[in-house]
Every structure is written in structure tokens, then in C-alpha cells.
Amino acid sequence: MGSTGQNPAQGNLTALVGFILLGFSDVPDLQGFLFGVFLIIYMIILMSNSLIIIITQVDPSLQTPMYFFLRNFSSLEICYVPVTIPRLLIDLCRQNRNISFLACAIQMYFFLILGATECFILTAMAYDRYVAICNPLLCPLIMNNRLRIQLAAGCWISGIPVHTGFTYQIFSLPFCGSNQLNHFFCDIPPVLKLACGDTCMIKMLIYVVTVLVVTILLTLILGSYVKIISTILKLPVANGRDKAFSTCSSHLMVVALFFASGIITYLTPKSSHLTGMDKFLSLFYTIMTPMFNPIIYCLRNKDVMVALRKFLPKWIVL
């Protein structure tokens, strides 16, 4: 009877010391292969986004609000992927996948803040496209340097208060029983699965805030594009329409990739997910989307391709 009474305390002690990230330990034969794939993707993300930052900074023809926000977006991706990928690469090379309670909280905190920042920057980019296409004559006055800096600063800091509260609330919960986290990083759903006690309130709070923010941002983005498409269709010159559609479609593709994977992960019932689906979806928006973003923006943007050809040797840019 006495030993039974000690088990919860032992469970809490284990959880407070840390979790065990299971990651992809269920496929031991693929550890080396996955390490190589993720390392290559990681290097591609860092190099391609760094290249976009440099090009949009030094090329005189790319000193417009659109490329200012694209530069912020690429900077964000460079900050976003190191939150998860380096830890994933290390875990693929070792048997000990322990992560301390504090390290887990810090990883979740920065992941949530940078994820929110990405949502806000995508919305700011949609607003910039709306002003540039629907009010081209007033664009220099509306999207002046001061407003651009204010919008960018707002995007970077707006998520900090909310996610500071979320992270504090989640890691204030008691954890007992298993300390095995069936994921490759400390995301909200798998961490909450290990919490004991009543988690309904924090789950409801996260759900309501997420739905509210996503609904508002998607409404602003889609509303902007309804106006944009309406204006584009009225343009008399076919070349102008093609260029406007090209820049806007690139942004819409990135919005669709990021928001769709995030909505499926956080807002759909977990019972509808197949085993391992959460990890796959998380891979998509933490690794695949940041890799696709530079490709989408570069290949579908003639101005960026021209700048690339001037910046890089001709044998690199085909």
C-alpha cells in the first residue's frame, strides 16, 4: 500500500526532470537516411533564405515594400527552423533522447511565438499586395518606411504576450505517469497528453484563441485577395495582369501550405488523425514549408530571378 502511494510522486519527479522525445525511434533502420535528408533540407532552408535576404537588400530594383516583407519572412524562416531541426538531427544520432523540462518549455515557447509571427507576416504581405495593386498611386504614401517598420515590429512581437501565457499555463500543469513524448519536438498536443489532472480549461483556451486569430487573419488575407483579383481582372494590359497574378499566386500558395497544415494539426479532432499523422503534419509545416517558400517566391517572381542572375554566376542560375 505504501509503495502505491509513492508512484505519483515518482511520476511527477521523472516528468519534472524531463521528457523523452520518441521522434522517429519506431523506424531504427531509417535513422541514418532521415538524418541525411533532414540535414540537406536544413542547409537548403538556411542558404536559400539567406540568399533572398542578401538579394533583396543589395539589389536596387527590389527596394519595395513587397521585398521588405519578403526579407522579414526569410529572416523568420532562418529563426524558425533552428528551433526544431538541430534537436531532431541530434536525436537521430543518439539513443538518449532526453530533454529537460526547461528546455522543452523554451523550445515550445519560441516555436509558438515564431509560428504566430509567420501568420502575422503573411497577413502583412497580403495587405501590402492589396495596397500596391488596388491603390498603386497612393502606395508610396500609405506603405511608407515608417508604416513598414511598424507593421514588421508588430508582427514580430504580437505573439509574445499570448504565448508566454500559454507556455506558462501548460508547464504549470502536473505531469505524471509516462514521460515519453511521441513527437520530435515539444509541441502543445503531445505535451498536453502527458499532463494529468483537468486539462480541459487550457485546451479550450488554446482552441478559442487559435480559432479567433486564424479566423481574423484568414478573413483579412482572403478579403484582400478578393479585392486584388477584382482589380486585376479590370487591368487593360495582359502583361500587367500576368505579373500581378504571378506575385499574388506565390503568396497564396505559401498561405495555403502553412495555414492548412496548421489548422489540421491544431483544430481538427485528434480522433480523426491516423497514428503518426501529427508527426507527419508537423514535419510539413516545420520543415517542408520553409523549404518550399524560397522556391515558390523565386521561381514565380521574374524580378527575383533577374536579380539572382545578376548576383550569382551564370552557371549557377539556369
CSV table of C-alpha atoms in Angstrom, one decimal:
chain,number,residue,atom,x,y,z
A,1,MET,CA,0.0,0.0,0.0
A,2,GLY,CA,2.9,2.4,0.9
A,3,SER,CA,4.7,1.8,-2.5
A,4,THR,CA,1.5,2.5,-4.4
A,5,GLY,CA,1.2,5.9,-2.7
A,6,GLN,CA,4.8,6.8,-3.9
A,7,ASN,CA,4.2,6.2,-7.6
A,8,PRO,CA,2.6,9.5,-8.4
A,9,ALA,CA,5.4,11.3,-6.7
A,10,GLN,CA,7.9,9.3,-8.7
A,11,GLY,CA,6.0,10.0,-11.9
A,12,ASN,CA,6.0,13.7,-11.2
A,13,LEU,CA,9.7,13.7,-10.4
A,14,THR,CA,10.5,12.0,-13.7
A,15,ALA,CA,8.4,14.4,-15.6
A,16,LEU,CA,9.8,17.5,-13.9
A,17,VAL,CA,13.4,16.3,-14.7
A,18,GLY,CA,12.5,15.9,-18.3
A,19,PHE,CA,10.7,14.1,-21.2
A,20,ILE,CA,11.9,11.6,-23.7
A,21,LEU,CA,11.4,12.6,-27.3
A,22,LEU,CA,10.5,9.4,-29.1
A,23,GLY,CA,10.8,11.1,-32.5
A,24,PHE,CA,11.4,8.5,-35.2
A,25,SER,CA,12.7,5.8,-32.9
A,26,ASP,CA,10.0,3.5,-34.3
A,27,VAL,CA,12.0,3.2,-37.6
A,28,PRO,CA,15.5,2.5,-36.3
A,29,ASP,CA,16.7,1.2,-39.8
A,30,LEU,CA,16.0,4.7,-41.3
A,31,GLN,CA,17.8,6.8,-38.7
A,32,GLY,CA,20.8,7.4,-40.9
A,33,PHE,CA,18.7,8.1,-44.0
A,34,LEU,CA,16.5,10.5,-42.2
A,35,PHE,CA,19.5,12.3,-40.7
A,36,GLY,CA,20.9,12.8,-44.2
A,37,VAL,CA,17.6,14.0,-45.6
A,38,PHE,CA,16.8,16.5,-42.8
A,39,LEU,CA,20.4,17.8,-42.8
A,40,ILE,CA,20.2,18.5,-46.6
A,41,ILE,CA,16.8,20.2,-46.1
A,42,TYR,CA,18.1,22.3,-43.2
A,43,MET,CA,21.1,23.5,-45.2
A,44,ILE,CA,18.8,24.3,-48.2
A,45,ILE,CA,16.5,26.3,-46.0
A,46,LEU,CA,19.3,28.3,-44.4
A,47,MET,CA,21.1,29.0,-47.7
A,48,SER,CA,18.1,29.8,-49.8
A,49,ASN,CA,16.5,32.2,-47.3
A,50,SER,CA,19.9,33.9,-46.6
A,51,LEU,CA,20.3,34.4,-50.4
A,52,ILE,CA,16.8,36.0,-50.6
A,53,ILE,CA,17.7,38.4,-47.7
A,54,ILE,CA,21.0,39.4,-49.4
A,55,ILE,CA,19.5,39.9,-52.8
A,56,THR,CA,16.5,41.9,-51.6
A,57,GLN,CA,18.9,44.0,-49.6
A,58,VAL,CA,21.5,44.8,-52.2
A,59,ASP,CA,19.6,44.9,-55.5
A,60,PRO,CA,18.2,48.5,-56.1
A,61,SER,CA,15.2,47.2,-58.1
A,62,LEU,CA,14.0,45.2,-55.1
A,63,GLN,CA,13.8,48.1,-52.6
A,64,THR,CA,10.0,48.0,-52.4
A,65,PRO,CA,7.6,47.1,-49.5
A,66,MET,CA,6.9,43.7,-51.0
A,67,TYR,CA,10.5,42.7,-50.8
A,68,PHE,CA,10.9,44.3,-47.4
A,69,PHE,CA,8.3,41.9,-46.0
A,70,LEU,CA,9.8,39.0,-48.0
A,71,ARG,CA,13.1,39.8,-46.4
A,72,ASN,CA,11.4,39.7,-42.9
A,73,PHE,CA,9.7,36.4,-43.9
A,74,SER,CA,13.0,34.8,-44.9
A,75,SER,CA,14.6,36.1,-41.7
A,76,LEU,CA,11.8,34.5,-39.8
A,77,GLU,CA,12.3,31.1,-41.5
A,78,ILE,CA,16.0,31.3,-40.6
A,79,CYS,CA,15.0,31.7,-36.9
A,80,TYR,CA,12.0,29.3,-37.1
A,81,VAL,CA,13.7,26.1,-38.3
A,82,PRO,CA,16.6,26.0,-35.8
A,83,VAL,CA,14.0,25.7,-33.0
A,84,THR,CA,13.3,22.1,-34.1
A,85,ILE,CA,15.6,20.7,-36.7
A,86,PRO,CA,19.0,20.8,-34.9
A,87,ARG,CA,17.5,18.9,-31.9
A,88,LEU,CA,15.9,16.4,-34.4
A,89,LEU,CA,19.3,15.8,-36.1
A,90,ILE,CA,21.0,15.2,-32.7
A,91,ASP,CA,18.3,12.8,-31.6
A,92,LEU,CA,18.7,10.8,-34.8
A,93,CYS,CA,22.3,10.2,-33.9
A,94,ARG,CA,21.9,9.0,-30.3
A,95,GLN,CA,20.0,6.7,-28.1
A,96,ASN,CA,19.5,9.2,-25.3
A,97,ARG,CA,16.7,11.4,-26.4
A,98,ASN,CA,16.0,13.1,-23.0
A,99,ILE,CA,15.0,16.7,-23.0
A,100,SER,CA,14.9,18.7,-19.8
A,101,PHE,CA,11.6,20.2,-18.6
A,102,LEU,CA,13.1,23.8,-19.0
A,103,ALA,CA,14.5,23.0,-22.5
A,104,CYS,CA,11.1,21.6,-23.6
A,105,ALA,CA,9.3,24.8,-22.3
A,106,ILE,CA,11.8,27.1,-24.1
A,107,GLN,CA,11.5,25.1,-27.4
A,108,MET,CA,7.7,25.3,-27.3
A,109,TYR,CA,7.8,29.0,-26.4
A,110,PHE,CA,9.9,30.0,-29.3
A,111,PHE,CA,8.1,27.6,-31.7
A,112,LEU,CA,4.8,29.2,-30.8
A,113,ILE,CA,6.0,32.8,-31.0
A,114,LEU,CA,7.7,32.3,-34.3
A,115,GLY,CA,4.7,30.4,-35.7
A,116,ALA,CA,2.4,33.3,-34.7
A,117,THR,CA,4.9,35.7,-36.3
A,118,GLU,CA,4.7,33.8,-39.6
A,119,CYS,CA,0.9,34.1,-39.5
A,120,PHE,CA,1.1,37.9,-39.0
A,121,ILE,CA,3.8,38.5,-41.6
A,122,LEU,CA,1.8,36.5,-44.2
A,123,THR,CA,-1.2,38.8,-43.4
A,124,ALA,CA,1.0,42.0,-43.7
A,125,MET,CA,2.2,40.7,-47.1
A,126,ALA,CA,-1.4,40.3,-48.2
A,127,TYR,CA,-2.1,43.9,-47.1
A,128,ASP,CA,0.9,45.2,-49.0
A,129,ARG,CA,-0.2,43.4,-52.2
A,130,TYR,CA,-3.7,44.9,-51.7
A,131,VAL,CA,-2.3,48.5,-51.4
A,132,ALA,CA,0.2,48.0,-54.3
A,133,ILE,CA,-2.4,46.6,-56.7
A,134,CYS,CA,-5.7,48.3,-55.6
A,135,ASN,CA,-4.1,51.8,-54.8
A,136,PRO,CA,-0.9,52.0,-56.8
A,137,LEU,CA,-0.8,55.8,-56.9
A,138,LEU,CA,-1.1,56.0,-53.1
A,139,CYS,CA,1.1,53.1,-52.3
A,140,PRO,CA,4.3,55.1,-51.7
A,141,LEU,CA,2.3,57.3,-49.2
A,142,ILE,CA,0.5,54.5,-47.5
A,143,MET,CA,3.3,51.9,-47.3
A,144,ASN,CA,5.9,54.4,-46.3
A,145,ASN,CA,9.0,53.4,-44.4
A,146,ARG,CA,7.6,54.2,-41.0
A,147,LEU,CA,4.5,52.1,-41.5
A,148,ARG,CA,6.5,49.2,-42.9
A,149,ILE,CA,8.7,49.1,-39.8
A,150,GLN,CA,5.7,49.4,-37.5
A,151,LEU,CA,3.9,46.5,-39.3
A,152,ALA,CA,7.0,44.4,-39.2
A,153,ALA,CA,7.7,45.1,-35.5
A,154,GLY,CA,4.1,44.4,-34.7
A,155,CYS,CA,4.3,41.0,-36.5
A,156,TRP,CA,7.4,40.0,-34.5
A,157,ILE,CA,6.2,41.0,-31.0
A,158,SER,CA,2.4,40.5,-31.2
A,159,GLY,CA,2.5,36.8,-30.3
A,160,ILE,CA,4.9,37.2,-27.3
A,161,PRO,CA,2.3,38.0,-24.5
A,162,VAL,CA,-0.2,35.3,-25.5
A,163,HIS,CA,2.3,32.5,-26.0
A,164,THR,CA,4.2,33.5,-22.8
A,165,GLY,CA,0.9,32.9,-21.0
A,166,PHE,CA,0.2,29.6,-22.9
A,167,THR,CA,3.6,28.2,-22.2
A,168,TYR,CA,3.4,29.2,-18.5
A,169,GLN,CA,0.0,27.6,-18.1
A,170,ILE,CA,1.0,24.4,-19.9
A,171,PHE,CA,4.1,23.8,-17.9
A,172,SER,CA,2.4,24.7,-14.6
A,173,LEU,CA,0.2,21.6,-15.0
A,174,PRO,CA,1.1,18.5,-13.1
A,175,PHE,CA,2.7,15.7,-15.1
A,176,CYS,CA,2.6,12.1,-14.0
A,177,GLY,CA,2.9,8.6,-15.5
A,178,SER,CA,4.8,8.2,-18.7
A,179,ASN,CA,7.3,10.9,-19.7
A,180,GLN,CA,7.6,9.6,-23.3
A,181,LEU,CA,6.7,12.4,-25.7
A,182,ASN,CA,5.5,10.8,-29.0
A,183,HIS,CA,6.9,13.6,-31.2
A,184,PHE,CA,10.2,15.0,-32.4
A,185,PHE,CA,9.8,18.3,-30.6
A,186,CYS,CA,7.8,19.8,-27.7
A,187,ASP,CA,4.5,20.8,-29.4
A,188,ILE,CA,1.3,21.6,-27.5
A,189,PRO,CA,-0.8,18.5,-28.3
A,190,PRO,CA,1.8,15.8,-27.3
A,191,VAL,CA,2.8,17.7,-24.2
A,192,LEU,CA,-0.8,18.1,-23.0
A,193,LYS,CA,-1.3,14.3,-23.5
A,194,LEU,CA,1.2,13.7,-20.7
A,195,ALA,CA,-0.4,16.2,-18.3
A,196,CYS,CA,-2.6,14.7,-15.6
A,197,GLY,CA,-5.5,16.4,-13.9
A,198,ASP,CA,-8.0,18.6,-15.7
A,199,THR,CA,-6.6,20.0,-18.9
A,200,CYS,CA,-10.0,20.9,-20.4
A,201,MET,CA,-9.7,24.6,-19.5
A,202,ILE,CA,-6.2,25.2,-21.1
A,203,LYS,CA,-7.3,23.1,-24.1
A,204,MET,CA,-10.4,25.2,-24.6
A,205,LEU,CA,-8.5,28.5,-24.1
A,206,ILE,CA,-5.9,27.5,-26.7
A,207,TYR,CA,-8.6,26.3,-29.1
A,208,VAL,CA,-10.7,29.5,-28.8
A,209,VAL,CA,-7.7,31.9,-29.1
A,210,THR,CA,-6.3,29.9,-32.1
A,211,VAL,CA,-9.7,29.8,-33.9
A,212,LEU,CA,-10.2,33.6,-33.2
A,213,VAL,CA,-6.7,34.6,-34.5
A,214,VAL,CA,-6.7,32.2,-37.5
A,215,THR,CA,-10.3,33.3,-38.5
A,216,ILE,CA,-9.4,37.0,-38.3
A,217,LEU,CA,-6.1,36.7,-40.2
A,218,LEU,CA,-7.6,34.4,-42.9
A,219,THR,CA,-10.5,36.8,-43.3
A,220,LEU,CA,-8.1,39.7,-43.8
A,221,ILE,CA,-6.0,37.7,-46.3
A,222,LEU,CA,-8.9,36.4,-48.3
A,223,GLY,CA,-10.7,39.8,-48.2
A,224,SER,CA,-7.5,41.4,-49.6
A,225,TYR,CA,-7.3,38.9,-52.4
A,226,VAL,CA,-11.0,39.3,-53.3
A,227,LYS,CA,-10.3,43.0,-53.9
A,228,ILE,CA,-7.0,42.2,-55.6
A,229,ILE,CA,-8.4,39.7,-58.0
A,230,SER,CA,-11.3,42.1,-58.8
A,231,THR,CA,-8.8,44.9,-59.6
A,232,ILE,CA,-6.5,42.6,-61.6
A,233,LEU,CA,-9.4,41.5,-63.9
A,234,LYS,CA,-10.1,45.1,-64.7
A,235,LEU,CA,-6.5,45.8,-65.9
A,236,PRO,CA,-6.4,46.5,-69.6
A,237,VAL,CA,-2.9,45.2,-70.3
A,238,ALA,CA,-2.4,41.4,-70.3
A,239,ASN,CA,1.3,41.7,-69.1
A,240,GLY,CA,0.2,43.7,-66.0
A,241,ARG,CA,-2.4,41.0,-65.2
A,242,ASP,CA,0.2,38.2,-65.6
A,243,LYS,CA,2.7,39.9,-63.3
A,244,ALA,CA,0.1,40.7,-60.6
A,245,PHE,CA,-1.3,37.2,-60.7
A,246,SER,CA,2.2,35.7,-60.5
A,247,THR,CA,3.2,37.6,-57.3
A,248,CYS,CA,-0.1,37.1,-55.7
A,249,SER,CA,-0.4,33.4,-56.5
A,250,SER,CA,3.1,32.8,-54.9
A,251,HIS,CA,1.9,34.4,-51.7
A,252,LEU,CA,-1.4,32.4,-51.8
A,253,MET,CA,0.4,29.1,-52.2
A,254,VAL,CA,2.6,29.8,-49.2
A,255,VAL,CA,-0.5,30.9,-47.1
A,256,ALA,CA,-2.4,27.7,-48.2
A,257,LEU,CA,0.6,25.4,-47.3
A,258,PHE,CA,1.2,27.0,-43.9
A,259,PHE,CA,-2.4,27.6,-42.7
A,260,ALA,CA,-3.8,24.3,-44.0
A,261,SER,CA,-1.2,22.1,-42.2
A,262,GLY,CA,-1.5,24.2,-39.0
A,263,ILE,CA,-5.3,24.0,-39.0
A,264,ILE,CA,-5.3,20.2,-39.5
A,265,THR,CA,-2.8,19.8,-36.7
A,266,TYR,CA,-4.3,22.1,-34.0
A,267,LEU,CA,-8.0,22.5,-34.8
A,268,THR,CA,-9.2,19.1,-36.1
A,269,PRO,CA,-10.3,16.4,-33.6
A,270,LYS,CA,-7.3,14.2,-32.7
A,271,SER,CA,-9.5,11.0,-33.0
A,272,SER,CA,-9.7,11.7,-36.8
A,273,HIS,CA,-5.8,11.6,-37.1
A,274,LEU,CA,-4.1,8.4,-38.1
A,275,THR,CA,-1.3,7.1,-35.9
A,276,GLY,CA,1.8,9.2,-36.6
A,277,MET,CA,-0.1,11.7,-38.6
A,278,ASP,CA,0.7,14.5,-36.2
A,279,LYS,CA,4.4,14.0,-36.7
A,280,PHE,CA,4.0,14.0,-40.4
A,281,LEU,CA,1.9,17.2,-40.4
A,282,SER,CA,4.4,18.8,-38.1
A,283,LEU,CA,7.3,17.9,-40.5
A,284,PHE,CA,5.3,19.5,-43.2
A,285,TYR,CA,4.9,23.0,-41.6
A,286,THR,CA,8.2,23.0,-39.6
A,287,ILE,CA,10.5,21.7,-42.4
A,288,MET,CA,8.8,21.3,-45.8
A,289,THR,CA,7.0,24.7,-45.9
A,290,PRO,CA,10.1,26.7,-45.0
A,291,MET,CA,12.0,24.8,-47.8
A,292,PHE,CA,9.3,25.4,-50.4
A,293,ASN,CA,8.9,29.1,-49.6
A,294,PRO,CA,12.1,30.4,-51.3
A,295,ILE,CA,11.5,28.2,-54.3
A,296,ILE,CA,7.9,29.4,-54.7
A,297,TYR,CA,8.8,33.1,-54.3
A,298,CYS,CA,11.9,32.9,-56.6
A,299,LEU,CA,10.7,30.7,-59.4
A,300,ARG,CA,7.4,32.5,-59.8
A,301,ASN,CA,8.9,36.0,-59.5
A,302,LYS,CA,10.7,37.4,-62.6
A,303,ASP,CA,12.2,40.3,-60.6
A,304,VAL,CA,13.9,38.0,-58.1
A,305,MET,CA,15.1,35.7,-60.9
A,306,VAL,CA,16.6,38.7,-62.8
A,307,ALA,CA,18.3,39.8,-59.5
A,308,LEU,CA,19.6,36.2,-59.0
A,309,ARG,CA,21.2,36.1,-62.4
A,310,LYS,CA,23.0,39.4,-61.7
A,311,PHE,CA,24.1,38.3,-58.3
A,312,LEU,CA,25.1,34.7,-59.0
A,313,PRO,CA,27.4,33.3,-61.7
A,314,LYS,CA,25.5,32.3,-64.8
A,315,TRP,CA,26.4,28.7,-64.4
A,316,ILE,CA,24.5,28.5,-61.1
A,317,VAL,CA,21.2,30.1,-62.2
A,318,LEU,CA,19.9,28.2,-65.2
